[in-house]
Structures are given as C-alpha cells and as structure tokens.
Amino acid sequence: MSAIKTALKAAKGAIDAHQYDKAVEHTTKVLNEDSKNYHANVFLGLALEKQSRNEESEKAYTSATAIKPNDSLAWQGLISLYEQQGGRKLVEYHDAAVHLARLFMEVYVIIPTYGYRQRHVLISPGDRDDKTRCQTVVDKYTDFARKCGSRTQYKHSLEILLPGNELYDYLEGRIPRPSYTYTKLAEIVEQDEKEKINHEIGQRRTRLGAKIDQVTVEVKREVLQNSDLEALYQRVIDWAHDEETRRLYEVKLLQHAYDTLIALPSPQKAAKREQVIRHAKGLVILKHPFALAWKINLEWQDVESIDELDAGLLHEYVQFFSEDGLGKVLRGYLESQISVFPKRHPDDENNRDGAKDDKEETSPMTAEDCLVLMTEGAEDSPSSILAHRLMGEYYLHLDEYESAAETARRARGRVTLESRMCGLPFQNISDALDLMLATVLVQYQAPRHHPEARSLFDGVLARKPVNSSALVGIGLILEEQEEFEEAIDFLERASQYAPGTRIRAEAAWCRALSGDYAAALSELEECLPHLNEPDLRTKSLKALTLYRIGMCMWNLDSSKSSRRDRSKAYARFISALQADMNFAPAYTSLGIYYTDYAKDKSRARKCFQKAFELSSSEVVAAERLAQSFAKTSEWDLVEVVAQRVVESGKLRPPPGSKRKGISWPFAALGVVQLTNQEYPKSIVSFQCALRISPKDYYSWVGLGESYQSSGRYMAATKAFEQAQKLEQDLGPQVLGDTWFSKYMLANVKRELGEYDAAIAGYREVLASRRNEYGVSIASLQTFVEAAWNDLELGFFGRAIENAREALETAKDIVTWRKDAFNLWKSIGDLCSIYTYIQSYVKDFPLQDVRHLLKLDCDLEDYKLLADVDEVDLAAFDSSVADDSARSMLECCSFAAILAQKRAIACCTHDPHARAVAWYNLGWAEHRAHSCQDGSTRRGIKAPKYLKAAVQCFKRAIELESGNPEFWNSLGVVTSQLNPRVAQHSFVRSLYLNDKSARTWTNLGVFYLTEGDAQLANDAFTRAQSVDPDHAQAWLGQGLLAAQLGETGEARTLFTHASEISSASATQIQRSYASSTLDHLLSSPYAPKDTTNLLQPLLALRQLSKLSLNDLPYDHIRSLFQERTGDHANASQTLATTCSALEAEYETSESSETLGRFAQAKADLSRSLLAERDFEGAVENAETALDLSADDNQPNDARAKTRLSAHMSAGLGHYYLGSMDRSIEMFKGALEESQGDPDIICLLAQILWAKGGEQERSIARDQLFDSIEKHPGHMATTLLLGVIAVLDDDCDTIEAVSDDLQLLRCRDDLSPGQHKQLSQILNAVAALYPGDKHQISAQTSAAATAVMLGPSLPYGWRQLARLTDDTHPAKMAILTAVKKAPPAGDLHADDLSEAYTGTRVGGDAQRSIMLAPWKSGGWEALSRI
C-alpha cells in the first residue's frame, strides 16, 4: 500500500517537473498492482494528454470516471482533453460537460406538504452546491460549440439551456433567457433549411427530364413539411417579453406556414390553411402592418360581390399600405364614383402616425386621378385577385372593353393559380369574374366574342339559375343574333329577379326589332319617367331609350312625309343627343335623315363623321362615309374608315346567328389596296369579304383583278368565272351592267396566251359597248400579240390573219379615236409583222394602211427625222414602184415607221409614253435597215435608217435615262457606227440591270465582232447563266466556237439553240442548217437516217417564209430535200433558185454568181434525174457544163459541179437509150474525178449494159485497172465477182472470192454492203461448190455470214432457207427487229423478208403488212 502511495507521489512529482514519461511509468506500475486506482488513472490520463497521446489519455480518464463517477477531477481532465482536439470530440464533450455540470449542481426533489409551501430535500448531500462552477462549465461548452462545432452541434449545445432541462432549472437567472436561446435556435434552423433547399434543388435539377419548377416544389415540400421552425417561432413568441420581437416572429411564423401551405399537396392543405388564416387574422386584429396577413384576409374572402367585403378593413389596408399596389387600387376604387362603400370623412380616420392635415390627403380625387392611381397599382400588384377585379369593374364602368377583358382574363388565371396554391375553390369569385368577362365580351368587338360570352353565362346559370346578370347577358347575345323571342324571354326572367328600367327597356327594344314597333314604343315611353336621375349612367340610358323611341316612330310610318316631320323621329333623335351628346347612333340616324330627306349633304357628312368618331361600331355611318370619300377619290380616308370598322369586330356574325355578316369594309380595303398596287394585301381583303358574303359579285371581280395584277392568272380566271356564274344567278336587275368582268376575264386570257378566248371575250363586250375605247384598244393589242406569238411559234399564215384582223379593228377605232398612242403603236407593229414574214409581203393591205395614215393627219407629224431617214408620207406614196416583193417590203417598212411617228405625236404630254414611242420608232428604223438587200439602187450601202435609229434611242434615253432596254438598243444600233459608244451603252444597260440575258448576249456579239474572243465567251456564258433558255446566247457561243475552228462544238451549240429558239430566229436557223450540212458532207460518221434531216429541213422551210430571196439557204434546203427523198420539192426549189440566180447574174455579171448558178443547175439535173425526168436532167446538166466550161482557174467547187453534171448527164442519156452519149459523159466524169473508182464502176455497168463484146471487155479492163489502183474497193470487187460469175471464169471467181471473204471482215461495212456480199458469196457457193455438195457449200457460206455478222439478219435468213430448223428463222426476225428504225436503218423490205422464213401464218401476215408490194410474204402465206 505504501509502495502505491510512493509511486503516486513520484508520478505527481514527475508531472509537476514535466517529466511525463516517468509519470507514465510510475502510474503504470500502480495500475499493474491496482487497476481500480482512481488517482493513477487520472495521473496517467494527464501525462498522456501532455504527450498528445489523446486516445490513450481518453481511455485513462474514462476508466477514472467509471471508478468514481461523481468525482469532478476526471471529468475536468476529459473536458480539457476534448478542448485540445477542437470539434472532433464535440459529441463526447457534450456528455462530459453535462455530467460535470450536474456534479456541481445540488439535485433536489419536491416533497408535497400540507402547508402552503413545498419543501425541497437534498438527495445527494456529498456534492457541493457550486452554481458558479456549473455555469462556467455550461458557458464554456456552449461557447466552444459555437466556435468549433457545426450549426447542428451548436444547436444541440443550446438545447441544454432550454426550459424543461434540469440545468435550466438550476441555473435560471445565470444563463440567457429562453427567448434568446429559442431565437438562436430559430436562426440556426432557418439557415439549415435554406441551405438544404438550395443544395437539393441544385442537385436534382441536373437529372434527366427534370423541370426547375417541379423540382423546387418537391424539395420545398420535403423540407418544409418536416420542419421544426414553426414550433421554434411559437416558443420565441411565448417567451419573448419584447412586443416588437413577438410581432417579428409572428410574421415569420405566418410566412413559414404560408410557404408550407403552398408546397403541400392538395389533400393536406386544409389543416395548414386554417392555421395560416388564424395567424393572419391575429395579425390583422392587432393591426400589425404585415401585407401578407392583410392580403390573405382580403383576397381569400370568397365573396360574390365587392360590397360584401368589410369597408373598415379596406380603409385600414389603404391606411397601412398606401404605397402598395393593392393599396393604390383600393384607394382609387374607394374614391371613385363606382365605389359601393361610403366614403370616410378625414376627421373620422384614425391615423397610426397622427392626423395629417395635408390638403393632398384630404381633397377628393378626380376620375382621372382615380384611373391613374388604380392603373399604377394594378401594374404593381400583378398577383392580386382583388386588384384585378376592382380594376376590371372600373374599366367596365368606363366602357374600356378591351382593357376590361384583358384584366378579367388575367384575374381568372390568377384565381386558378391561387386556388391551386391555397386549396380554396373561390367559386363565388370565379363566377363574378366570369360574369364580368362575359359582360365585357358582349360589348367588345361584338359579336366576335359572343360564343365565349354565352358559354360563360351558361356556366354561371348552371350554378346560379336566378343570376340576373347572366340572364341579361344571354338576352343581349340573343338580341345580337336576331333571336328576338328568346331574348325577350331571358330579359323578362331577369326582370323578375332584379326589376329595373334598363332590363325593361331592352326587352321593349327586342320587341321592336322583332317587328312589333307599336308595343315597343308604348313600353319604351313607359320607361322614360323613371330615367330622370342626374348620374351619367341614367343619362346614357335615357339617350338610348329616346333614340329607340325615335327608331320605332321611324319604322312605324315609313312614308316620306312622316319621316320628314321634325316633330316625330327627328325630335327624339335630337332629344337623345341632348341627354347624351356622345350618343353615336343618334348621329347616324340624323345623318340618314339629312341625306335622304332633308337633302343636306354637308350636315349629313358631319353627322356621320361624328357618329363614327364616337363609335367604330356605327357601321352604317362608316359605310356612308366611305362611299362619299370614294366618290371624291379620297382613298386614304376610305382606308382609314374601313380599317377601323374591321378592327371593331362587328363584321362577322357568331356561329349559329341569323345576322348576316358585313363584307363591305373588307371590299373597300381591297379596292384601296388595289388602287395603291398592294396586290397581296388586296387579295387577302377580298378573300375576307367573300368569306362573309360568298355571293358578293363585286368582291369576286376585285379578287380576280388583284390576282391578275399580281400575276396569278389561273386564280384570276377562276375568280372571274365565279363572278360570271353570279351574273347568271342574280341577273342584270340586281347587278346592273356586268361587262367589266367579261373584259377582265379577257385580259386574263390574253396574259395566259389564250388569244382566241380573249378576242372572243372582247368581242362579246364590244357587242354591247361598241365605242368602249379600253376594250377596243385591248382587242387590237390582243390581235397584234397573237400575231407576234404565232410568228414565234411558226404559224405564219395565222400570224398574217391576226394582223389583218388587227388592221380591221384599227380601222374601226380610228373613226372615233384618232389620237391614241396605243392605236398607232399597234398599227406600226402589225406593219412590222409583214416585214418579218416576207413570203406574205405581197398580201400587205397597202390601200387600207395608206387610208389610215392619211386620215385626219398632220403632215408635220410624218416629217419627224425625215431629213435623216427620208421617210414621210410622200416617200411612202412613191415607194410602190411595182408589185415586186422587194418593193412591197419597203412599203411595209415605211408604213411601220410612219405609224410610230404618228404615235409620238399622240403622246406629247406623257413623258414615259413619249420615251416608249421613240424607242418603238428606233426599232422600226432598225428593222427597215435590216430588210434592205445590202445596197441601194445606186449600189452604195446607205445607213440612213441606222442613223435615224440612233437618234430615236438617244431621244428615248433623254426622256428616261434609267431604262436599261433603251441603253441596250442604243448599243445594238451603234455597234457598226461607233464601237466605243456601243460598248458604253451595253455597260450602262448592265449597270441598270445585270440580269438581262439579252444585253449580255448583245455585248458578247459586240466583242465577237471586235475580235475579243475571251470577253465574248465570258459575256455569252453570263447570259446563259442568267437565262439558260435564251437561244441567242447559245448561238453566239456557237459562232465563237466556229470562229475558233471547233466545228463539232459549234454544231452542238447551234443544235441546242435551234431546239429552244422561236421560229422567227432566222440567224439560228441559218447557222443550224449550214452546220448540219457541213457535217453531212465532211464527216464519214454523219448519220445517214433521213429522220435526222427533218429538223434542219423544217428550219430552212421556215426561213424561206421569213426571208425574200435567201438564195444560199434555198439551195441548202433543196439539198436536204434531195437527201430526204423529196425530189419534187427539191426540183421546184432549185428551179426557183436558178431563176433568181440567173436574174442576179444578168444584173451583176459576177463570176461568183455564175458559179453558184452552174452549181444549182447541176443539182437541179440530179433532182430531175431522181424524178425520172431524164430529158430535163440532161438539159440542165449540159447547161451546168456549159456554164462552168469557161473557167480558166478550176477550183474544188467547179470540179464537183462538173463531175455531178457529167454523171447526171451520163445517167440521163443511159436511161434515154443514148449509150454512146452516156459513155462519153462518164468518160468526162472520169477525167473530172481523175479515175475515181465509183465512177469507173458506173461506167463499167453502162458498158456491160450496152451488150457488145468490145464494151464488156473494156468494162473488165477498167475494173481490173481500178482494183489494182484501189485494192479493197468494195464496189469494184463486187462487180468483178458478178462479171466472173456471168463469164463462168473460175480463176477470177477464186481470186475474187478470197477478196470478198477479206472484205466481210471489215468493221466499216453497212448492212446493205453485208447483204450484197452475202448474196454474191451464196451465189458462188451455189454455182461452184467445189468438193462439197451444193447445199453443204451454201450452208457453210451462210454459217460463215452468221459468224461474221451475228447481229445482222442476212446470214440467219439464208441459213433458215437452207435448213429445216426454226431457230435461224427466229434469229433472223430478232436481229431484223433490232436493226429496224429507230434503233437502226434496216429497210422495210428486209424486215418483211425476215418474217417469211418461219413458216408461221402470223409471221407471214406481218411480212405482208410491212411490205405488201413484196411477193415473199404472199408466197409464204400461200405455202402455209
């Protein structure tokens, strides 16, 4: 025992000496002997604590507390240890501090006695009563928890200071008051909840598909539903001694409860809502200025009418919250005329801050001030139902229906939202707002919103069947829908539940509208004595009643005398205005009175204007105003009036209504927009008019005109056709004169290119309105346009017919209208048409045109530019020197120029028309220049027309310098005269319009003529990109390619240009035909199919109609005709060409003309030979030889001409039987061709045909010489084979057979040559089989033919004849069909022969059908 004490003393000494290792050593020895030694554990814990061995120290202290729990030394050591570790051991610190505090506290129990006082008995007298040390432990712990712990730990530390805890009872008075502690706890919980809500929202909002609003509600619901904050607020309120603090936490309690109520689901809202209402009422009773409490008390009162609210509560709210939005609205409402609450006198008000003597506070507010204040308050309180409701009623009082409707709709939305938040149904408020909105919709843009208003009224009546406002509203709707009997029924029911003059007057007016004017008049007059109140509403109702009495009188007696009587209806209208000067319908009725009966248009217009200014619903006044403005062409005012009526919403009747819609405002807008060229808008306006009135004839016409002006011609056609259907249905008695729709439909047909239909329409109109200038000139222009269109399409005869019809129309117009620009412009155009179709120039109506030009003319008009172009009326008269086509063509050009000059004289006062007239004259001058034959009668080129054209285009540019077409035209006519000016003109035109393909093409041609190939190519390429269908651009590209030597590319471009060009494009036709002919003559790969020649032949035929004496291309046309087998037309064309060339040679005596004449004669002889006119062929061939015989310098063309002539003459003599002469001609051909093998073949055939042995020997020698010079020549080899067979010359046959076999292997053989080779080789095989049998030899030859040409029918056909197998016959048909046109060029004879080998009846019939002139098909059919 002494050793333990010694060790403890040593340990104590070591601790005092800071020798903690020794202390641990000593205490360990003690504990080894006595583990329950209290002081050893305390000393060990202390020593270990000093060595920062916290866990071991804590175990030692804990062991000590277990040994002596009521000794404070170990607990103090533990607390010291925990404090050194900061907040890590705060939970253990809590337990240790509480235990130590209890050790310093005397624990009492309360023992009841029979006296007046209770006796406290000490339970544990061993502990000393030390409140100071107890308080120190508690304060030290709470302060440590505040500094080092979390908010939750700090909250836990404060809980030991709350009432109900034994420490609180012991230390009461020494520790903070409970109100302070609860306040701190509330602040901690507030912060925790706020952070938790934000943290959870931040985490959950990132989830897939999460919505921020939904996430926020869910998080708040979870947090607030489990919150202890409200209990803490209540404890603060219960323990607080400060009134201000109590009010503050009452506010917080209400706010938290309100937030919780909003977050809770609907089934759980009831209890919480009662709590919120209870707290709110408490604050209001205490008159605490917390806005939420007051708003809950006001907003959550489900009252049907505003007067059910507590007036004192409203005034107090205004007093407390004068700057709040709802407070401003309430103040404005309470001060307004519509307030249902008595106004407070300033002396009666109990002001919280003392009486206010300010005049601004006590002076009454004007109506304007009330409106401004309420509007400002409504903007500041967008979530207040009461504010919206009061604002809506005030707007309704002011007849501001649009604003009232918007406010009521917002209020209804707010009611729905508030009901969802608090769980109250607010049925009475909803019904009141429905009634307000429906009442507004009855008046606002009536009757547009009547269906919605009726639905709202029906909903209210379903819940409240006796609601008079709903009954009256439905009655007014039925009145508007002209359901007067039902309207009267509803109004009478309403008057039973809420008697009133207004309802009775409305029911009486419904009787009037139903036709019972007498009864209505009596009832209305009974209502008048009750309308003597001075307020505005009564005055307005009195004015309305007086007006309706006047209308009843007006309709009871419709005679003029009665309506003129100023003591009847007129007097009532005046009385109505005396009662209310702003009553619009009375002004409308007075306007009608002044217009129709008093004949005072000035007063009538003023009345209509006043009525329409007061109310846009006065449709009758608006219509009268619009009509008066339209008569004076004040279209801006018409648009203003019509637009305002449209915006009023009075036009369309509600669904199911008997009332007809009003369409004239839309039609008026359409007319104004059509006048202003706003075509898309006018289309919409007329469509709106037709939706209301589908049988509005004039709206259909306006719609059609709008469609036409905007380029939508098909839609315009349908509109005008619909208008014409209405003409048939309604008749002229209703519509009046309807010619305009026919005229407009004709215009549309004209725009669509349906000229025949357009002309028929114009003629139908002119049948009833003969001298209608617009229709007549449109008919004339249509004839001219039709002529130009036919010219473009190639219908030249029809174009001339239309030109003649146009002239007849012009002759009719000029009798009563001579000074019209369009008239003379059209006459000039129809004269120009003859210059384009020159084949009809002799049919030009010269006398008729001359008569027109001389009719009432001023000779000075025709002398315009006469000093330049030398064209005036005298020159025109002297231009007809003879009846030749050339002379008539000049007359046409003169007539066109004179007509355009007359057009200039007719438009002196119109700058634009004058510019166009100069432009037209310029092109007429240019056309005259183009129609010249290249020289004047003196033989000198005369550019006078070109110079005149330049001056014309310059005049046009002076008048209208911004027109790109004028600059383009100037560039065209100056290209030959002044290239610099031409280039400037083209560039200027492109600056004004760089999307003109025509200008780009002209610029390209200019660069081409100037030798700049690159710029020309760029210009043509740009033109093609702007308009790929512009044929002239492709022509220019082709000319450029031809100039650069790219003939294949040029031909392709010319072909494409011809495909997309019009029939009048002469240069394209020339280039296309000449390039095609060159290709046929120069290329061995040119197509031989005649179908490929039809297109250029058609182009040349059209060219012959357009141009006079275009001899080179007439000659080319004859060559195409010859190649297509049209020998008769070829001969006729060549005969005409020869005659023209002969006449030209007689005039010019040119060697070039002589050569062309000889060539034409040679070609003519060839055509005549094909027609079997052998004598004519011989004659023309010999003429060609004579004409070309004197040329001392032979050239290639002359050689070909003479060769052709010799061959034609030789064949002609052969067929005429003149063998010697024929042989002589062929010898000449041999000399001309220098031994051409084809000529030798022809000569050999003729010599053989003569029959003499000498001639045949010569033929053999010629052929053998030719084959030596031209080995492999097909025709020579074939002839030698035939002659060898005929001569039975086996050696020659063997040699020729080898050559023929080699020829069969060539790739350039045509099907005809294959056929000839097969025939000769089959004949050789049949006649000279050699070692083989004849059939076997023929079969072998046929099989060889099949092997060498399996895609040709000849070998298969021969093999089918030699065998009984049907396969070769079928293959012969199959290959023949594949070679037939259009896939190949197999003749019908060969295809027919292929069908003869199958021995099938159907094939034999097909053979006969394909070539009935062939006997093979008939023989095959006979063998079946």
PDB file of N, CA and C in Angstrom, residues 48 52-60 81 85 88-89:
ATOM      1  N   LEU A  48      -0.403  11.359 -20.368  1.00  0.00           N
ATOM      2  CA  LEU A  48      -0.600  11.045 -21.797  1.00  0.00           C
ATOM      3  C   LEU A  48      -1.148  12.244 -22.560  1.00  0.00           C
ATOM      4  N   SER A  52       0.337  14.344 -25.921  1.00  0.00           N
ATOM      5  CA  SER A  52      -0.533  14.357 -27.118  1.00  0.00           C
ATOM      6  C   SER A  52      -0.928  12.955 -27.558  1.00  0.00           C
ATOM      7  N   ARG A  53      -0.958  12.046 -26.567  1.00  0.00           N
ATOM      8  CA  ARG A  53      -1.457  10.688 -26.854  1.00  0.00           C
ATOM      9  C   ARG A  53      -2.919  10.647 -26.431  1.00  0.00           C
ATOM     10  N   ASN A  54      -3.739  11.276 -27.303  1.00  0.00           N
ATOM     11  CA  ASN A  54      -5.118  11.619 -26.926  1.00  0.00           C
ATOM     12  C   ASN A  54      -5.982  10.387 -26.689  1.00  0.00           C
ATOM     13  N   GLU A  55      -5.871   9.413 -27.532  1.00  0.00           N
ATOM     14  CA  GLU A  55      -6.748   8.255 -27.389  1.00  0.00           C
ATOM     15  C   GLU A  55      -6.433   7.479 -26.102  1.00  0.00           C
ATOM     16  N   GLU A  56      -5.145   7.316 -25.804  1.00  0.00           N
ATOM     17  CA  GLU A  56      -4.768   6.618 -24.573  1.00  0.00           C
ATOM     18  C   GLU A  56      -5.163   7.445 -23.346  1.00  0.00           C
ATOM     19  N   SER A  57      -4.994   8.752 -23.490  1.00  0.00           N
ATOM     20  CA  SER A  57      -5.396   9.630 -22.393  1.00  0.00           C
ATOM     21  C   SER A  57      -6.889   9.536 -22.143  1.00  0.00           C
ATOM     22  N   GLU A  58      -7.676   9.497 -23.227  1.00  0.00           N
ATOM     23  CA  GLU A  58      -9.138   9.419 -23.071  1.00  0.00           C
ATOM     24  C   GLU A  58      -9.528   8.111 -22.387  1.00  0.00           C
ATOM     25  N   LYS A  59      -8.839   7.023 -22.691  1.00  0.00           N
ATOM     26  CA  LYS A  59      -9.155   5.740 -22.042  1.00  0.00           C
ATOM     27  C   LYS A  59      -8.856   5.808 -20.549  1.00  0.00           C
ATOM     28  N   ALA A  60      -7.749   6.465 -20.203  1.00  0.00           N
ATOM     29  CA  ALA A  60      -7.387   6.571 -18.777  1.00  0.00           C
ATOM     30  C   ALA A  60      -8.413   7.400 -18.029  1.00  0.00           C
ATOM     31  N   LEU A  81      -9.075  17.539 -22.349  1.00  0.00           N
ATOM     32  CA  LEU A  81      -8.593  16.748 -23.490  1.00  0.00           C
ATOM     33  C   LEU A  81      -9.426  17.031 -24.745  1.00  0.00           C
ATOM     34  N   GLN A  85      -8.673  18.984 -28.830  1.00  0.00           N
ATOM     35  CA  GLN A  85      -8.914  18.340 -30.129  1.00  0.00           C
ATOM     36  C   GLN A  85      -9.892  19.107 -31.005  1.00  0.00           C
ATOM     37  N   ARG A  88     -13.485  17.747 -33.082  1.00  0.00           N
ATOM     38  CA  ARG A  88     -13.520  16.328 -33.404  1.00  0.00           C
ATOM     39  C   ARG A  88     -14.273  15.522 -32.353  1.00  0.00           C
ATOM     40  N   LYS A  89     -14.202  15.911 -31.084  1.00  0.00           N
ATOM     41  CA  LYS A  89     -14.825  15.166 -29.987  1.00  0.00           C
ATOM     42  C   LYS A  89     -15.923  15.980 -29.317  1.00  0.00           C
TER      43      LYS A  89
END
